[in-house]
PDB file of C-alpha atoms in Angstrom:
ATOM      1  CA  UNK A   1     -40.109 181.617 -39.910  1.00 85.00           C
ATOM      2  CA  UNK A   2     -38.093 179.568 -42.347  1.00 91.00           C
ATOM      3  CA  UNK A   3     -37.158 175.752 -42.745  1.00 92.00           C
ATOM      4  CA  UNK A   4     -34.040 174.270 -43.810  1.00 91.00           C
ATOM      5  CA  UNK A   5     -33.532 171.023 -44.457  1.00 87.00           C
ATOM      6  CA  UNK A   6     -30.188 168.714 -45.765  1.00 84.00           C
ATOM      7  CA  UNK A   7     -31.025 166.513 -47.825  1.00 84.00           C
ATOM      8  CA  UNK A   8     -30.010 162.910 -47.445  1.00 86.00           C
ATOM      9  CA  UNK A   9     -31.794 161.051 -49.165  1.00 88.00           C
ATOM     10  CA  UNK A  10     -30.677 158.721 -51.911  1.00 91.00           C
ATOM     11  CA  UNK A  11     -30.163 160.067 -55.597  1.00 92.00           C
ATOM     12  CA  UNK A  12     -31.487 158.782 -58.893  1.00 95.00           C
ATOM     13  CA  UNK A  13     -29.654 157.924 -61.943  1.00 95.00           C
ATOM     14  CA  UNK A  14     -30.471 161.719 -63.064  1.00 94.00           C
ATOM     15  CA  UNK A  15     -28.874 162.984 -59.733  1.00 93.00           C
ATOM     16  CA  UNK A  16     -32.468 164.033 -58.179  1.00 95.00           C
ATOM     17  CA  UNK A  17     -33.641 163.287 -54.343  1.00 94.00           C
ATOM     18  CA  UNK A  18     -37.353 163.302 -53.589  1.00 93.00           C
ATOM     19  CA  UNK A  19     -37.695 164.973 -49.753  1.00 89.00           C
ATOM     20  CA  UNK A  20     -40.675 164.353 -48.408  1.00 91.00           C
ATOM     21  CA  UNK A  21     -41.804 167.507 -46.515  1.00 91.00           C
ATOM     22  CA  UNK A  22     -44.457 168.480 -44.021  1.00 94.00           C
ATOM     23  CA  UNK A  23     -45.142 172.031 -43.467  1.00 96.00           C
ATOM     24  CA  UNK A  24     -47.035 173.783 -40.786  1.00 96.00           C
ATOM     25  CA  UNK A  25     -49.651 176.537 -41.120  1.00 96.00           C
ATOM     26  CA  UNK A  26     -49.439 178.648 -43.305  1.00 94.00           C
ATOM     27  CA  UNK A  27     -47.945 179.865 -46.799  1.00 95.00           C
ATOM     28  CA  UNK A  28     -44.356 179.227 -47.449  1.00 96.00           C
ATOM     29  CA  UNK A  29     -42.683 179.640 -50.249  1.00 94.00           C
ATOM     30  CA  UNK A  30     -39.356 178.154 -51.713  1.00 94.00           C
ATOM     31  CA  UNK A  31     -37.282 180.400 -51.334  1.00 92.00           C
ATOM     32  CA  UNK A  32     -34.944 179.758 -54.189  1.00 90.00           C
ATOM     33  CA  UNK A  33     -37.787 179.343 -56.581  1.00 92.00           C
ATOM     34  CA  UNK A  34     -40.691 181.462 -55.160  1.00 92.00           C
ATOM     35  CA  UNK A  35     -43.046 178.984 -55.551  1.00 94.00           C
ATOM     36  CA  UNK A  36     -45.946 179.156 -53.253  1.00 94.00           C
ATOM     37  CA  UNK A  37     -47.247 176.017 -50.927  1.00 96.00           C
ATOM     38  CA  UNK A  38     -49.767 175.808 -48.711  1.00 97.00           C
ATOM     39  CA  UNK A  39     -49.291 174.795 -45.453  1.00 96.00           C
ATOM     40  CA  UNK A  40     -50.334 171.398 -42.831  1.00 97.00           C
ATOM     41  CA  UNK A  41     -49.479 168.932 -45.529  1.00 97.00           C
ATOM     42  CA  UNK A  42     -46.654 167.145 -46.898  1.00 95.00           C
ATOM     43  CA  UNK A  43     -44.958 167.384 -50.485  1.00 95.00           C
ATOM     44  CA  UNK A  44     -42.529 165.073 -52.253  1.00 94.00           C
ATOM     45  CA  UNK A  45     -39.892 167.746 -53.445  1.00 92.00           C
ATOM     46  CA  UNK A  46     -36.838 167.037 -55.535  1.00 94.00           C
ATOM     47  CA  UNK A  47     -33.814 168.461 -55.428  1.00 92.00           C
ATOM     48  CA  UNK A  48     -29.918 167.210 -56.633  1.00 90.00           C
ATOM     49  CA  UNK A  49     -27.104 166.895 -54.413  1.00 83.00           C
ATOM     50  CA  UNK A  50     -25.582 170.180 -54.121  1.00 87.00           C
ATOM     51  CA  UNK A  51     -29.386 172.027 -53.440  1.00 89.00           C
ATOM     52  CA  UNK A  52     -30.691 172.969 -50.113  1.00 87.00           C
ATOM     53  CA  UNK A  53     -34.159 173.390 -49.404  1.00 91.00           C
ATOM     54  CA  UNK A  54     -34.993 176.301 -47.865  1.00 93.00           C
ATOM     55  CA  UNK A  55     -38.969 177.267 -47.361  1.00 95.00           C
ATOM     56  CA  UNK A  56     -39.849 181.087 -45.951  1.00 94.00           C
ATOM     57  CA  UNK A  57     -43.209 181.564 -44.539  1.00 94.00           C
ATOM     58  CA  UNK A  58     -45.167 184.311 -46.370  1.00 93.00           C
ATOM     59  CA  UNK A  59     -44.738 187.705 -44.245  1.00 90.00           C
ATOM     60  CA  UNK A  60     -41.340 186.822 -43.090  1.00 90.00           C
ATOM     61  CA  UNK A  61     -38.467 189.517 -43.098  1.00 87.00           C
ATOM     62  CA  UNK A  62     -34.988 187.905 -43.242  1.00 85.00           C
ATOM     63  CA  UNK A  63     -31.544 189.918 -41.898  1.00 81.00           C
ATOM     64  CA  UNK A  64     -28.239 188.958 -43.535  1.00 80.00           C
ATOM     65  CA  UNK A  65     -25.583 190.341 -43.536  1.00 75.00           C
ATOM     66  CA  UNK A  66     -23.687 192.162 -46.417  1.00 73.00           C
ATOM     67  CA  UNK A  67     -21.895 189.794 -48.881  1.00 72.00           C
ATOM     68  CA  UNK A  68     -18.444 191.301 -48.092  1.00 69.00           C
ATOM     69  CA  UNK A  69     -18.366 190.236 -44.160  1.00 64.00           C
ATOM     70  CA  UNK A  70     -16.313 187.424 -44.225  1.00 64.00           C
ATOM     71  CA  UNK A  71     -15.999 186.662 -40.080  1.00 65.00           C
ATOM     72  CA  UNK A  72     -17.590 187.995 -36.838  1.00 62.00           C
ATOM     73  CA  UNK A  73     -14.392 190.228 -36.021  1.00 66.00           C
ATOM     74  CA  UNK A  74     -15.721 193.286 -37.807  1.00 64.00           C
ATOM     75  CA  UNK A  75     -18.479 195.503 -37.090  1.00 66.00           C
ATOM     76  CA  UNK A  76     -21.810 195.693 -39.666  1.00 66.00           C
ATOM     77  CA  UNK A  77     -22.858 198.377 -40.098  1.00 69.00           C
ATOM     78  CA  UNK A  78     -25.387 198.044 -43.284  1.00 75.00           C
ATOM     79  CA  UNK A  79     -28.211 195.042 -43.227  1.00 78.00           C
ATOM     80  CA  UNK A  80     -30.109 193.644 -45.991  1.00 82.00           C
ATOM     81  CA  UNK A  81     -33.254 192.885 -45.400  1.00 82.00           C
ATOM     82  CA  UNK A  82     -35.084 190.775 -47.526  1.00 86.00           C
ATOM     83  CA  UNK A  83     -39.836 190.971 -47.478  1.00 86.00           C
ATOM     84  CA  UNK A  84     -41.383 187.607 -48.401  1.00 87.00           C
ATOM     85  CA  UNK A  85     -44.994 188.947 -49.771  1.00 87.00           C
ATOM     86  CA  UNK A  86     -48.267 187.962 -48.901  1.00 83.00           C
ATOM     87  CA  UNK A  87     -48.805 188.822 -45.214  1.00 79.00           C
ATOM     88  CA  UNK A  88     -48.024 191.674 -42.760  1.00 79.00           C
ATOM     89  CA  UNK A  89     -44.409 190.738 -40.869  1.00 74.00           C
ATOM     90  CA  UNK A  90     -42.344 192.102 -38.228  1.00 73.00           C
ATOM     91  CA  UNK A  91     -39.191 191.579 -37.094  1.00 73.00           C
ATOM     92  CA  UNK A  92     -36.869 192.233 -33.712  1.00 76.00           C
ATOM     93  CA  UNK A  93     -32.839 192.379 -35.055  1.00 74.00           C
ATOM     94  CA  UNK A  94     -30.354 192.119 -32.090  1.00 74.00           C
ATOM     95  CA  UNK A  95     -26.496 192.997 -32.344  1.00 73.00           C
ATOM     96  CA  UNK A  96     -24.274 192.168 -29.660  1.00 72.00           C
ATOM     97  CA  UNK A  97     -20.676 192.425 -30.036  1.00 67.00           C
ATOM     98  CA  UNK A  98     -19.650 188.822 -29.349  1.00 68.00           C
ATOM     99  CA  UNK A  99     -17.639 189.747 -26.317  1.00 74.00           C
ATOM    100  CA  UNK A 100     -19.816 190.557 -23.007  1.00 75.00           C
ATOM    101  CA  UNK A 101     -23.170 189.584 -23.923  1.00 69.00           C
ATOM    102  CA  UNK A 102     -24.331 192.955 -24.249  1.00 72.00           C
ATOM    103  CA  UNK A 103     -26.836 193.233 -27.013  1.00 69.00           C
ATOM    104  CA  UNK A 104     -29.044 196.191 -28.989  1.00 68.00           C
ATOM    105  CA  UNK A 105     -32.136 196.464 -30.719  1.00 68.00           C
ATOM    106  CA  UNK A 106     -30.982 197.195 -34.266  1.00 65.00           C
ATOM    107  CA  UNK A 107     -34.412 197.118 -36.098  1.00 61.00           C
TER     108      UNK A 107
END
């Protein structure tokens, strides 16, 4: 599971927005920063304009695809997959081919 979140709220004189946060059960961790938070409460966290935050719950397994796809008109062929520590995950990746809906288990 992950959370993203824009952030809107107002900036400081030093270009920093507090975001106030809840997150559910759980260990997350920032996923830019790998710092580790614990789960069912909230957190003031800061960020400037042009961050996003972006909080990955431990055990997760993230697809993306490689750097060099730049639209959906090409096939992938190659996958990175990314482990966030901590627990036991699993994941289900589906492919379809954008055209008729027909999809595959990939992982």
């Amino acid at each position: 599971m992950m959370i993203v979140s824009a952030v809107s709220e107002k900036v400081d004189r030093n270009g920093i927005a507090t975001r106030k946060m809840w997150l559910p059960k759980g260990r997350w961790y920032d996923y830019f920063t790998g710092t580790l938070l614990q789960g069912e409460r909230s957190y003031d966290m800061k960020y400037t304009e042009s961050e996003m935050p972006m909080l990955v719950r431990e055990g997760a397994v993230i697809a993306q695809s490689m750097p060099d796809i730049k639209d959906l008109q090409h096939e992938q062929n190659c996958y990175i997959l990314e482990f966030m520590p901590g627990a036991d995950g699993s994941t289900i990746l589906y492919e379809d081919n954008g055209k008729t809906g027909d999809e595959r288990v990939v992982l």
